[in-house]
Short mmCIF file of C-alpha atoms (C1' of nucleotides) in Angstrom, two decimals:
data_model
loop_
_atom_site.label_atom_id
_atom_site.label_comp_id
_atom_site.label_asym_id
_atom_site.label_seq_id
_atom_site.Cartn_x
_atom_site.Cartn_y
_atom_site.Cartn_z
CA MET A 235 -0.04 -0.27 -0.08
CA ASN A 236 2.44 2.49 0.74
CA ASN A 237 5.77 1.21 -1.08
CA LYS A 238 6.03 3.67 -4.25
CA SER A 239 7.74 2.37 -7.02
CA PRO A 240 10.20 4.79 -8.59
CA ASP A 241 8.17 5.28 -11.68
CA GLN A 242 5.29 6.85 -9.82
CA ILE A 243 7.80 9.36 -8.16
CA LYS A 244 9.30 10.38 -10.77
CA LEU A 245 5.88 10.84 -12.83
CA ALA A 246 3.97 12.66 -9.88
CA ALA A 247 7.22 15.28 -9.69
CA ASP A 248 6.87 16.09 -13.52
CA PRO A 249 5.08 19.38 -13.92
CA ILE A 250 3.19 18.37 -16.56
CA PRO A 251 0.30 16.12 -15.94
CA ILE A 252 0.68 12.84 -17.32
CA TYR A 253 -3.41 13.13 -18.98
CA TYR A 254 -2.02 16.35 -20.74
CA LYS A 255 0.53 14.66 -22.27
CA LEU A 256 -1.21 11.78 -23.37
CA GLN A 257 -3.78 14.64 -24.45
CA ARG A 258 -1.38 16.16 -26.94
CA GLN A 259 0.03 12.70 -28.30
CA LEU A 260 -3.26 11.33 -29.22
CA LYS A 261 -4.50 14.88 -30.68
CA GLU A 262 -1.16 14.36 -32.73
CA SER A 263 -2.13 11.32 -33.63
CA ILE A 264 -5.42 12.79 -35.18
CA GLU A 265 -3.93 15.97 -36.58
CA ASN A 266 -1.08 14.02 -38.60
CA GLY A 267 -3.55 11.67 -40.22
CA ARG A 268 -2.85 8.58 -38.06
CA TRP A 269 -5.58 8.48 -37.31
CA THR A 270 -8.59 9.52 -39.61
CA PRO A 271 -11.86 10.54 -39.12
CA GLY A 272 -14.27 7.90 -38.13
CA GLU A 273 -11.24 5.67 -37.02
CA LEU A 274 -11.78 3.39 -33.92
CA ILE A 275 -9.09 4.66 -31.55
CA PRO A 276 -7.49 1.78 -28.75
CA SER A 277 -9.31 1.47 -25.75
CA SER A 278 -8.81 3.06 -22.75
CA ARG A 279 -7.34 -0.18 -21.35
CA VAL A 280 -4.86 -0.54 -24.14
CA LEU A 281 -4.01 2.53 -24.03
CA ALA A 282 -3.82 2.91 -20.03
CA GLN A 283 -1.12 -0.79 -20.36
CA THR A 284 0.85 0.63 -23.26
CA TYR A 285 1.57 3.95 -21.41
CA GLY A 286 1.70 2.31 -17.69
CA ILE A 287 -0.95 4.84 -16.40
CA SER A 288 -4.02 3.88 -15.07
CA MET A 289 -7.70 4.11 -16.81
CA GLY A 290 -8.83 7.11 -14.65
CA THR A 291 -6.09 8.83 -16.22
CA VAL A 292 -6.72 7.89 -19.59
CA GLN A 293 -10.42 8.70 -19.64
CA LYS A 294 -9.45 12.35 -18.59
CA ALA A 295 -7.04 12.48 -21.48
CA ILE A 296 -10.55 11.36 -23.85
CA SER A 297 -12.60 13.05 -22.16
CA HIS A 298 -11.09 16.57 -22.90
CA LEU A 299 -10.29 15.47 -26.35
CA VAL A 300 -14.41 14.57 -26.84
CA ASN A 301 -14.89 17.93 -25.23
CA GLU A 302 -13.08 19.61 -27.76
CA LYS A 303 -14.81 17.71 -30.68
CA TYR A 304 -11.52 15.71 -31.77
CA LEU A 305 -13.18 12.46 -30.32
CA TYR A 306 -16.39 11.02 -29.62
CA SER A 307 -16.90 8.04 -27.48
CA VAL A 308 -20.03 5.27 -27.71
CA GLN A 309 -20.51 3.22 -24.34
CA GLY A 310 -19.42 -0.46 -25.25
CA LYS A 311 -18.12 0.39 -28.81
CA GLY A 312 -15.37 2.19 -28.13
CA THR A 313 -13.89 5.89 -28.90
CA PHE A 314 -13.88 7.40 -32.89
CA VAL A 315 -11.95 9.87 -34.41
CA ALA A 316 -14.65 13.26 -34.67
CA THR A 317 -15.54 13.99 -38.24
CA THR A 318 -16.03 18.07 -38.94
CA ASN A 319 -17.25 19.62 -36.68
CA ILE A 320 -18.78 22.23 -38.73
CA LYS A 321 -21.56 20.48 -39.86
CA GLN A 322 -23.74 23.94 -41.20
CA GLU A 323 -22.46 25.00 -44.59
CA SER A 324 -20.82 28.30 -43.09
CA LEU A 325 -22.92 31.01 -44.60
CA ARG A 326 -22.59 33.22 -41.50
CA TYR A 327 -25.16 35.83 -42.70
CA VAL A 328 -28.17 33.09 -43.04
CA ARG A 329 -26.84 31.37 -40.03
CA LEU A 330 -27.41 34.25 -37.95
CA ARG A 331 -30.26 35.53 -39.26
CA LYS A 332 -31.94 32.14 -38.25
CA GLU A 333 -30.38 32.28 -35.02
CA PHE A 334 -31.46 35.53 -34.55
CA ASP A 335 -35.51 35.38 -35.35
CA GLY A 336 -35.76 31.89 -35.25
CA GLU A 337 -36.53 31.17 -38.99
CA ASP A 338 -35.92 27.89 -40.85
CA GLN A 339 -34.57 27.97 -43.91
CA THR A 340 -33.44 25.72 -46.36
CA PHE A 341 -31.20 26.42 -49.13
CA GLU A 342 -30.86 25.39 -52.89
CA ILE A 343 -27.02 24.99 -54.34
CA ARG A 344 -26.13 25.63 -57.72
CA VAL A 345 -22.71 25.23 -58.54
CA ILE A 346 -22.60 27.55 -61.75
CA ASP A 347 -18.39 27.43 -62.36
CA PHE A 348 -15.36 25.19 -61.43
CA GLY A 349 -12.35 25.69 -62.58
CA VAL A 350 -8.40 26.00 -61.87
CA THR A 351 -7.45 29.86 -61.93
CA ASP A 352 -3.98 31.53 -60.31
CA GLY A 353 -2.82 34.74 -59.57
CA PHE A 354 -5.90 36.19 -57.32
CA GLN A 355 -3.82 37.95 -55.10
CA PRO A 356 -6.47 38.34 -51.86
CA ALA A 357 -6.83 34.43 -52.30
CA CYS A 358 -2.74 33.51 -52.23
CA SER A 359 -2.28 35.61 -49.15
CA TYR A 360 -4.72 33.82 -47.23
CA LEU A 361 -4.26 30.83 -48.30
CA LYS A 362 -0.32 31.29 -47.90
CA ALA A 363 0.38 30.45 -51.61
CA ARG A 364 2.42 31.91 -54.36
CA ILE A 365 1.37 34.21 -56.52
CA ASN A 366 1.15 31.70 -59.62
CA ASP A 367 0.38 28.22 -57.47
CA ALA A 368 -2.91 26.79 -58.98
CA LEU A 369 -5.93 27.19 -57.04
CA TYR A 370 -9.25 25.61 -57.70
CA ARG A 371 -12.22 27.93 -57.70
CA ILE A 372 -15.72 27.31 -57.32
CA LYS A 373 -18.53 29.66 -57.97
CA ARG A 374 -21.93 28.60 -56.16
CA VAL A 375 -25.26 30.73 -55.66
CA PHE A 376 -27.16 29.90 -52.80
CA ILE A 377 -31.09 30.04 -53.53
CA THR A 378 -34.11 30.25 -51.24
CA HIS A 379 -37.85 30.27 -52.17
CA SER A 380 -36.45 30.57 -55.90
CA GLU A 381 -34.68 33.30 -55.12
CA PRO A 382 -30.81 33.95 -55.27
CA ILE A 383 -29.93 35.68 -51.95
CA VAL A 384 -26.40 34.57 -51.95
CA TYR A 385 -23.22 34.03 -54.47
CA ASN A 386 -20.10 33.12 -53.49
CA ILE A 387 -16.79 32.25 -54.88
CA SER A 388 -14.21 29.68 -53.34
CA TYR A 389 -10.76 28.75 -53.62
CA LEU A 390 -8.63 26.04 -52.47
CA PRO A 391 -5.31 25.23 -53.21
CA ARG A 392 -4.84 22.83 -55.69
CA LYS A 393 -1.70 21.09 -54.43
CA MET A 394 -3.73 19.88 -51.48
CA PHE A 395 -6.82 18.66 -53.13
CA GLN A 396 -5.53 16.95 -56.51
CA GLY A 397 -8.91 15.50 -57.83
CA LEU A 398 -11.52 17.54 -56.99
CA GLU A 399 -13.23 17.61 -59.98
CA GLU A 400 -14.81 14.04 -59.23
CA LEU A 401 -16.61 15.87 -56.31
CA VAL A 402 -18.33 18.95 -58.45
CA GLY A 403 -21.28 16.74 -58.34
CA GLN A 404 -21.79 16.43 -55.13
CA PHE A 405 -21.44 20.02 -54.22
CA GLU A 406 -24.96 20.54 -54.81
CA ARG A 407 -26.12 18.10 -52.86
CA ALA A 408 -23.33 17.87 -49.75
CA THR A 409 -21.56 20.94 -47.95
CA LEU A 410 -17.94 21.63 -49.15
CA TYR A 411 -16.82 20.74 -46.02
CA GLU A 412 -18.62 17.19 -45.78
CA SER A 413 -17.33 16.53 -49.77
CA ILE A 414 -13.79 17.60 -48.61
CA GLU A 415 -13.77 15.94 -45.54
CA LYS A 416 -15.01 12.23 -47.09
CA LYS A 417 -12.55 12.47 -49.76
CA TYR A 418 -9.31 13.65 -48.30
CA GLY A 419 -9.36 13.31 -44.58
CA LEU A 420 -9.74 16.96 -43.47
CA PRO A 421 -12.10 18.46 -40.91
CA THR A 422 -12.58 21.92 -40.77
CA VAL A 423 -11.82 23.18 -37.50
CA LEU A 424 -11.95 26.67 -37.62
CA ASN A 425 -13.14 29.68 -39.94
CA LYS A 426 -12.90 32.70 -40.16
CA GLU A 427 -14.92 35.95 -41.22
CA LEU A 428 -14.73 39.46 -41.98
CA PHE A 429 -18.05 41.35 -43.10
CA GLY A 430 -18.16 44.39 -44.98
CA ILE A 431 -20.14 46.07 -48.55
CA GLY A 432 -19.80 45.72 -51.68
CA LEU A 433 -21.44 47.18 -54.62
CA ALA A 434 -22.64 44.48 -56.84
CA ASP A 435 -20.53 44.01 -60.22
CA GLN A 436 -21.43 42.42 -63.43
CA GLU A 437 -21.33 39.00 -62.60
CA THR A 438 -22.74 39.15 -59.21
CA ALA A 439 -25.39 41.15 -59.88
CA GLU A 440 -26.13 38.26 -62.40
CA ALA A 441 -25.99 35.97 -60.30
CA LEU A 442 -28.35 37.41 -57.26
CA GLY A 443 -30.67 38.92 -60.23
CA ILE A 444 -30.31 42.53 -59.19
CA GLU A 445 -28.79 45.68 -60.90
CA ALA A 446 -24.95 46.08 -61.05
CA GLY A 447 -24.08 49.03 -58.72
CA LEU A 448 -26.35 48.22 -56.19
CA PRO A 449 -24.75 47.66 -52.60
CA VAL A 450 -24.42 43.88 -50.73
CA LEU A 451 -23.15 42.38 -48.15
CA SER A 452 -20.00 40.86 -48.60
CA ILE A 453 -17.97 38.13 -46.32
CA GLU A 454 -14.72 36.78 -46.76
CA MET A 455 -13.95 33.85 -44.97
CA VAL A 456 -10.90 31.49 -44.28
CA SER A 457 -11.20 28.03 -43.34
CA TYR A 458 -8.56 26.39 -41.47
CA THR A 459 -8.07 22.63 -40.81
CA TYR A 460 -5.65 21.11 -38.10
CA LYS A 461 -2.20 23.00 -37.59
CA ASP A 462 -3.81 26.01 -38.05
CA GLN A 463 -3.53 25.43 -42.44
CA PRO A 464 -6.04 27.48 -44.15
CA TYR A 465 -7.48 25.70 -47.48
CA GLU A 466 -10.06 27.68 -48.65
CA TYR A 467 -10.79 31.43 -48.97
CA ARG A 468 -14.54 32.39 -50.33
CA ILE A 469 -15.83 35.57 -50.37
CA SER A 470 -19.79 35.58 -50.78
CA TYR A 471 -22.00 38.67 -51.74
CA ALA A 472 -25.40 38.29 -49.94
CA LEU A 473 -28.32 39.95 -50.37
CA THR A 474 -29.95 41.40 -47.10
CA ASN A 475 -33.46 42.62 -46.66
CA MET A 476 -34.70 44.99 -49.41
CA ARG A 477 -37.43 46.24 -47.13
CA LYS A 478 -35.26 46.58 -44.06
CA LEU A 479 -32.53 48.29 -46.02
CA TYR A 480 -35.21 51.32 -47.23
CA ARG A 481 -37.03 51.40 -43.97
CA GLU A 482 -34.14 52.52 -42.66
CA ILE A 483 -33.58 55.82 -44.66
CA ARG A 484 -35.94 58.60 -44.15
CA MET B 256 -14.25 -3.36 2.04
CA ASN B 257 -17.34 -4.97 0.71
CA ASN B 258 -19.82 -3.89 3.03
CA LYS B 259 -22.04 -1.12 0.79
CA SER B 260 -24.22 0.91 2.49
CA PRO B 261 -27.83 1.06 1.24
CA ASP B 262 -27.60 4.54 0.33
CA GLN B 263 -24.73 3.81 -2.14
CA ILE B 264 -26.76 1.27 -3.81
CA LYS B 265 -29.34 3.54 -4.32
CA LEU B 266 -27.10 6.74 -5.78
CA ALA B 267 -25.27 3.98 -8.11
CA ALA B 268 -29.19 2.98 -9.11
CA ASP B 269 -29.99 6.47 -10.07
CA PRO B 270 -29.86 6.56 -14.20
CA ILE B 271 -28.56 10.81 -13.54
CA PRO B 272 -24.88 10.78 -12.67
CA ILE B 273 -24.27 12.40 -9.13
CA TYR B 274 -21.78 15.03 -10.36
CA TYR B 275 -24.31 16.09 -13.33
CA LYS B 276 -27.21 16.47 -10.71
CA LEU B 277 -24.78 19.24 -8.70
CA GLN B 278 -23.58 20.27 -11.30
CA ARG B 279 -27.07 21.51 -12.35
CA GLN B 280 -27.51 22.45 -8.62
CA LEU B 281 -24.40 24.96 -8.99
CA LYS B 282 -25.17 26.37 -11.79
CA GLU B 283 -28.95 27.08 -10.71
CA SER B 284 -26.95 28.68 -7.46
CA ILE B 285 -25.18 31.06 -10.19
CA GLU B 286 -28.41 31.67 -12.43
CA ASN B 287 -30.49 32.28 -9.28
CA GLY B 288 -28.16 34.98 -7.85
CA ARG B 289 -27.89 33.16 -5.12
CA TRP B 290 -23.64 33.42 -5.38
CA THR B 291 -22.81 36.47 -7.60
CA PRO B 292 -19.85 37.14 -10.08
CA GLY B 293 -17.03 37.18 -8.31
CA GLU B 294 -18.07 35.31 -4.99
CA LEU B 295 -16.13 32.57 -3.28
CA ILE B 296 -18.43 28.92 -3.30
CA PRO B 297 -18.00 26.53 -0.91
CA SER B 298 -14.52 24.05 -0.59
CA SER B 299 -14.78 20.96 -2.67
CA ARG B 300 -14.24 19.41 0.36
CA VAL B 301 -17.25 21.44 2.03
CA LEU B 302 -19.46 20.17 -1.18
CA ALA B 303 -18.56 16.77 -0.62
CA GLN B 304 -19.37 16.35 2.99
CA THR B 305 -22.45 18.51 2.69
CA TYR B 306 -23.82 16.38 -0.14
CA GLY B 307 -22.39 13.04 0.83
CA ILE B 308 -20.02 12.30 -1.96
CA SER B 309 -16.51 11.88 -2.76
CA MET B 310 -14.15 14.48 -3.81
CA GLY B 311 -13.64 13.42 -7.09
CA THR B 312 -17.30 13.46 -8.14
CA VAL B 313 -17.22 17.48 -6.85
CA GLN B 314 -14.27 18.23 -8.90
CA LYS B 315 -16.31 16.53 -12.27
CA ALA B 316 -18.69 18.73 -11.99
CA ILE B 317 -16.93 21.61 -11.02
CA SER B 318 -14.69 21.19 -13.84
CA HIS B 319 -17.15 20.83 -15.86
CA LEU B 320 -18.88 24.27 -14.72
CA VAL B 321 -15.18 25.52 -15.27
CA ASN B 322 -15.45 24.55 -19.07
CA GLU B 323 -18.50 26.22 -19.34
CA LYS B 324 -17.27 29.67 -17.94
CA TYR B 325 -19.54 29.61 -14.89
CA LEU B 326 -16.57 29.33 -12.42
CA TYR B 327 -13.17 29.85 -12.40
CA SER B 328 -10.56 27.74 -9.79
CA VAL B 329 -7.30 29.02 -8.37
CA GLN B 330 -5.03 26.51 -6.60
CA GLY B 331 -4.55 26.91 -3.20
CA LYS B 332 -7.34 30.12 -2.72
CA GLY B 333 -10.55 27.98 -3.92
CA THR B 334 -13.37 28.32 -6.67
CA PHE B 335 -15.44 31.25 -7.82
CA VAL B 336 -18.18 32.94 -9.71
CA ALA B 337 -17.27 33.16 -13.14
CA THR B 338 -17.20 37.33 -14.27
CA THR B 339 -18.78 38.29 -17.87
CA ASN B 340 -17.14 35.99 -20.09
CA ILE B 341 -17.17 38.58 -23.49
CA LYS B 342 -14.28 40.75 -22.17
CA GLN B 343 -14.43 42.69 -25.04
CA GLU B 344 -16.72 45.39 -26.10
CA SER B 345 -18.77 43.06 -28.66
CA LEU B 346 -18.25 45.06 -31.77
CA ARG B 347 -18.31 42.29 -34.21
CA TYR B 348 -17.25 43.80 -37.23
CA VAL B 349 -13.63 45.35 -35.31
CA ARG B 350 -13.34 41.92 -33.55
CA LEU B 351 -13.80 39.85 -36.61
CA ARG B 352 -11.41 42.20 -38.93
CA LYS B 353 -8.79 42.25 -36.12
CA GLU B 354 -8.59 38.18 -35.93
CA PHE B 355 -9.11 38.39 -39.41
CA ASP B 356 -5.86 40.46 -40.66
CA GLY B 357 -3.90 40.35 -37.46
CA GLU B 358 -4.65 44.27 -37.19
CA ASP B 359 -4.79 45.72 -33.76
CA GLN B 360 -7.17 48.98 -32.94
CA THR B 361 -7.78 50.47 -30.08
CA PHE B 362 -11.00 53.01 -29.90
CA GLU B 363 -12.22 56.04 -28.29
CA ILE B 364 -16.17 55.77 -26.98
CA ARG B 365 -18.13 58.47 -26.59
CA VAL B 366 -21.65 58.85 -25.25
CA ILE B 367 -23.46 61.51 -27.49
CA ASP B 368 -26.79 60.82 -26.30
CA PHE B 369 -28.50 59.24 -22.96
CA GLY B 370 -32.31 59.16 -22.39
CA VAL B 371 -35.28 57.41 -22.01
CA THR B 372 -37.32 56.20 -24.71
CA ASP B 373 -40.36 53.71 -25.39
CA GLY B 374 -42.51 52.72 -28.43
CA PHE B 375 -39.64 51.70 -30.02
CA GLN B 376 -40.56 48.32 -31.86
CA PRO B 377 -37.86 46.20 -32.45
CA ALA B 378 -36.21 46.95 -29.54
CA CYS B 379 -39.77 46.06 -27.09
CA SER B 380 -40.15 42.68 -29.27
CA TYR B 381 -36.18 41.29 -29.17
CA LEU B 382 -36.09 42.13 -25.41
CA LYS B 383 -39.85 40.76 -24.56
CA ALA B 384 -40.96 44.17 -23.34
CA ARG B 385 -44.42 45.80 -23.70
CA ILE B 386 -44.40 48.44 -26.64
CA ASN B 387 -45.11 51.11 -23.88
CA ASP B 388 -42.30 49.91 -21.36
CA ALA B 389 -39.50 52.39 -20.69
CA LEU B 390 -36.45 51.57 -22.12
CA TYR B 391 -32.80 53.51 -21.59
CA ARG B 392 -31.04 54.68 -25.01
CA ILE B 393 -27.39 55.01 -25.05
CA LYS B 394 -26.01 56.09 -28.13
CA ARG B 395 -22.10 56.12 -28.70
CA VAL B 396 -19.73 56.75 -31.18
CA PHE B 397 -16.41 54.43 -31.37
CA ILE B 398 -13.58 56.02 -32.89
CA THR B 399 -10.37 55.23 -34.12
CA HIS B 400 -7.35 57.28 -35.14
CA SER B 401 -9.55 60.26 -34.68
CA GLU B 402 -11.82 58.65 -37.31
CA PRO B 403 -15.47 57.79 -36.15
CA ILE B 404 -15.86 54.15 -37.56
CA VAL B 405 -19.22 52.57 -35.45
CA TYR B 406 -21.64 54.68 -34.37
CA ASN B 407 -24.49 52.61 -32.68
CA ILE B 408 -27.93 52.88 -30.37
CA SER B 409 -28.05 50.29 -27.31
CA TYR B 410 -32.06 50.24 -25.77
CA LEU B 411 -32.31 48.48 -21.94
CA PRO B 412 -35.39 47.86 -20.16
CA ARG B 413 -35.34 50.47 -17.02
CA LYS B 414 -36.97 48.04 -14.99
CA MET B 415 -34.18 45.80 -14.93
CA PHE B 416 -31.35 48.75 -14.74
CA GLN B 417 -32.74 51.30 -12.08
CA GLY B 418 -30.45 53.88 -12.08
CA LEU B 419 -28.20 53.21 -14.82
CA GLU B 420 -27.98 57.12 -14.86
CA GLU B 421 -25.12 56.83 -12.38
CA LEU B 422 -22.89 54.83 -14.87
CA VAL B 423 -22.91 57.19 -17.50
CA GLY B 424 -19.52 58.40 -16.93
CA GLN B 425 -18.23 55.22 -17.12
CA PHE B 426 -19.61 54.64 -20.16
CA GLU B 427 -16.52 56.07 -21.93
CA ARG B 428 -14.17 54.17 -20.13
CA ALA B 429 -15.28 50.93 -19.84
CA THR B 430 -17.13 48.21 -21.98
CA LEU B 431 -21.05 48.45 -21.47
CA TYR B 432 -20.68 44.79 -20.16
CA GLU B 433 -18.25 45.86 -17.40
CA SER B 434 -20.09 48.80 -16.07
CA ILE B 435 -23.35 46.96 -15.87
CA GLU B 436 -21.90 43.17 -14.24
CA LYS B 437 -20.41 45.91 -11.69
CA LYS B 438 -23.44 47.23 -10.59
CA TYR B 439 -26.28 45.03 -11.27
CA GLY B 440 -23.95 41.21 -11.28
CA LEU B 441 -25.32 40.08 -14.65
CA PRO B 442 -22.78 38.77 -16.37
CA THR B 443 -23.20 38.60 -20.14
CA VAL B 444 -23.48 34.86 -21.23
CA LEU B 445 -24.25 35.33 -24.87
CA ASN B 446 -24.94 38.20 -27.69
CA LYS B 447 -26.57 37.11 -31.14
CA GLU B 448 -25.89 39.45 -33.88
CA LEU B 449 -27.31 39.97 -37.24
CA PHE B 450 -25.46 41.87 -40.32
CA GLY B 451 -27.27 43.92 -43.12
CA ILE B 452 -26.97 47.11 -44.82
CA GLY B 453 -28.24 50.02 -44.25
CA LEU B 454 -28.20 53.34 -45.89
CA ALA B 455 -26.96 56.32 -43.42
CA ASP B 456 -29.85 58.72 -42.13
CA GLN B 457 -29.10 61.89 -41.41
CA GLU B 458 -28.26 61.16 -37.52
CA THR B 459 -25.69 58.21 -38.93
CA ALA B 460 -24.19 60.31 -41.39
CA GLU B 461 -23.63 63.02 -38.90
CA ALA B 462 -22.08 60.35 -36.26
CA LEU B 463 -20.06 58.80 -38.78
CA GLY B 464 -18.87 62.25 -40.76
CA ILE B 465 -20.29 60.97 -43.89
CA GLU B 466 -22.86 61.83 -46.72
CA ALA B 467 -26.62 60.28 -45.81
CA GLY B 468 -27.29 57.98 -48.14
CA LEU B 469 -24.21 56.00 -47.91
CA PRO B 470 -24.66 52.55 -47.74
CA VAL B 471 -23.18 51.27 -44.32
CA LEU B 472 -23.31 47.99 -42.58
CA SER B 473 -25.65 47.67 -39.80
CA ILE B 474 -25.33 45.13 -36.89
CA GLU B 475 -28.39 44.14 -35.09
CA MET B 476 -27.52 42.77 -31.55
CA VAL B 477 -29.19 41.19 -28.50
CA SER B 478 -27.22 40.14 -25.27
CA TYR B 479 -28.44 37.78 -23.14
CA THR B 480 -27.83 36.67 -19.63
CA TYR B 481 -28.47 34.19 -17.29
CA LYS B 482 -32.14 31.98 -18.27
CA ASP B 483 -31.51 33.26 -21.82
CA GLN B 484 -33.13 36.85 -20.45
CA PRO B 485 -32.34 39.25 -23.37
CA TYR B 486 -30.95 42.47 -21.85
CA GLU B 487 -29.85 44.38 -24.09
CA TYR B 488 -30.42 45.49 -27.77
CA ARG B 489 -28.23 47.26 -30.06
CA ILE B 490 -28.04 48.63 -33.79
CA SER B 491 -24.78 49.52 -34.82
CA TYR B 492 -23.97 51.20 -38.13
CA ALA B 493 -19.95 50.75 -39.35
CA LEU B 494 -17.95 51.66 -42.11
CA THR B 495 -15.99 48.78 -43.95
CA ASN B 496 -13.27 49.52 -45.78
CA MET B 497 -13.99 52.79 -48.28
CA ARG B 498 -11.13 51.35 -50.84
CA LYS B 499 -12.33 47.78 -50.63
CA LEU B 500 -15.63 49.26 -51.01
CA TYR B 501 -14.32 50.94 -54.39
CA ARG B 502 -11.93 48.55 -55.84
CA GLU B 503 -14.70 45.81 -56.23
CA ILE B 504 -16.76 48.24 -58.44
CA ARG B 505 -15.00 48.34 -61.50
"C1'" DC C 33 11.10 33.81 7.16
"C1'" DG C 34 9.54 29.36 7.77
"C1'" DT C 35 5.50 26.87 9.15
"C1'" DA C 36 0.90 24.61 9.24
"C1'" DA C 37 -3.61 24.52 7.58
"C1'" DT C 38 -6.27 24.70 3.97
"C1'" DT C 39 -7.96 24.04 -1.21
"C1'" DT C 40 -7.37 22.60 -5.69
"C1'" DG C 41 -4.66 19.34 -9.18
"C1'" DT C 42 -3.28 14.93 -10.70
"C1'" DA C 43 -3.02 9.65 -9.99
"C1'" DC C 44 -3.91 5.36 -8.57
"C1'" DG C 45 -6.87 1.05 -7.90
"C1'" DT C 46 -10.90 -0.63 -7.18
"C1'" DA C 47 -15.63 -1.75 -7.79
"C1'" DT C 48 -19.53 -1.43 -9.87
"C1'" DG C 49 -22.91 0.15 -14.04
"C1'" DT C 50 -24.85 0.60 -18.55
"C1'" DA C 51 -24.29 -0.59 -23.43
"C1'" DT C 52 -22.59 -3.12 -27.66
"C1'" DG C 53 -22.01 -7.20 -30.69
"C1'" DT D 163 -25.01 -15.74 -22.18
"C1'" DC D 164 -20.65 -13.48 -22.40
"C1'" DA D 165 -16.72 -10.56 -23.22
"C1'" DT D 166 -15.63 -5.78 -24.39
"C1'" DA D 167 -15.96 -0.92 -23.61
"C1'" DC D 168 -16.89 2.84 -21.47
"C1'" DA D 169 -19.27 5.81 -17.66
"C1'" DT D 170 -19.70 6.97 -12.68
"C1'" DA D 171 -18.06 6.47 -7.99
"C1'" DC D 172 -15.15 5.85 -3.84
"C1'" DG D 173 -10.97 6.35 -1.25
"C1'" DT D 174 -6.77 7.56 -0.52
"C1'" DA D 175 -1.96 9.60 -1.44
"C1'" DC D 176 0.72 13.04 -2.70
"C1'" DA D 177 1.67 17.64 -5.68
"C1'" DA D 178 1.43 22.51 -5.91
"C1'" DA D 179 -0.31 27.36 -4.65
"C1'" DT D 180 -2.06 30.59 -1.33
"C1'" DT D 181 -2.79 32.28 3.25
"C1'" DA D 182 -2.01 32.93 8.04
"C1'" DC D 183 0.17 32.69 12.01
#
DNA sequence: CGTAATTTGTACGTATGTATG
DNA sequence: TCATACATACGTACAAATTAC
């Protein structure tokens, strides 16, 4: 009862908690892709044995990662690597409006262009790419009640997404995130957005069915996967409620 | 070693975990205001004794609430009720811009009007107030590099904030949240925002130093405290980057 | 300035509950 | 039915930070 092994003493003296070290290791296994989304990880007993620590400590490390959405556990089955934690198509304007007013809207997505481009400075800069690196470019329109309300253009590094062409057919049925995760095993961990105002150019105006030159809400967005790696730059143009627009003038 | 008390058996048979029940109770004590922000809660040993449970179980409940930002712990001192978890003045546009570009800006706040009003329908609706309930109205301008960039109008129910007049002097030095929390013990738990476009009316144009009729970013915001209780409705008008605005016309 | 008491944090080992296949 | 896996709970021990004496 009172005879501690030297190991225990050494571990206890370590300023970094054991559960935290394990937590980091597990996280790294996920981030490195050694374990892919959906995969079953070793059971807590196995982990405890292989690292020579108690199951309680393993449980603590795992539960933290479950909280951070890196893993999810099912009692009786095991613990699995989580799939992307941003389920909804990130369309902040729409999501917020829904949250705000309790409205519930569904969208039809239409892909109006797909191809490869380069030399678009803002995209390269946010994606940490060289100016002449090839980028996939996807133009989509989001439609509700047969009215287009958002038009957006996404840029993704071709190097990271070889063979993205094959997924084009899915882009109208699933979110971009889901499609990408399924094929490339890259979960979306974070995205940053910047709101502003733009005046619709000819292309945007046509996509949204308005006159060129009218003000639209512009949303720049960068999506990140593990290790703060940016993988998508997107610029969206959204119509806001015109009734509101005019109500505020007088 | 093997003689369990009937109590233990009963507890173990309960489908709702003990730690979770404690967690809910602690949460309720906070939400009800029995414990106010900054207050020291009973030590884990005391909690364990009074509820007749083990310290590990108490620790679990507490650590979850720490994670949810209801509490924070300091080793050797104790566990305290958290103060507002939204430290920055909620100026989403600016916060996002900072995150997005890594820019760092400080703001000067100027109060240009303070008074009591009623009958403003959107504010009453979001604040769940009757149309003729009295509301405090605060008009502020946010200035950076001696350029006004955001103008906003806040509405707060007078019933909830008796004596808010006394705080007006602080509104230019501290965030609205900090001032309110200190006096009324109400932490801000959540705020929802809706982005849109507005055309500057005369008042807004003057506050921002632009011509009336120009498009500005409008941000409607509702702040909530515990129990999903809304306590502030705010509408902001922000100038976005004008270079960008024009760059997009071509 | 050290020492003791208090409090949170970490870790272990054990026991039992509960879901899965 | 049974082995396996996660989930909860207890009790104990010690580490580390804080505070009062």
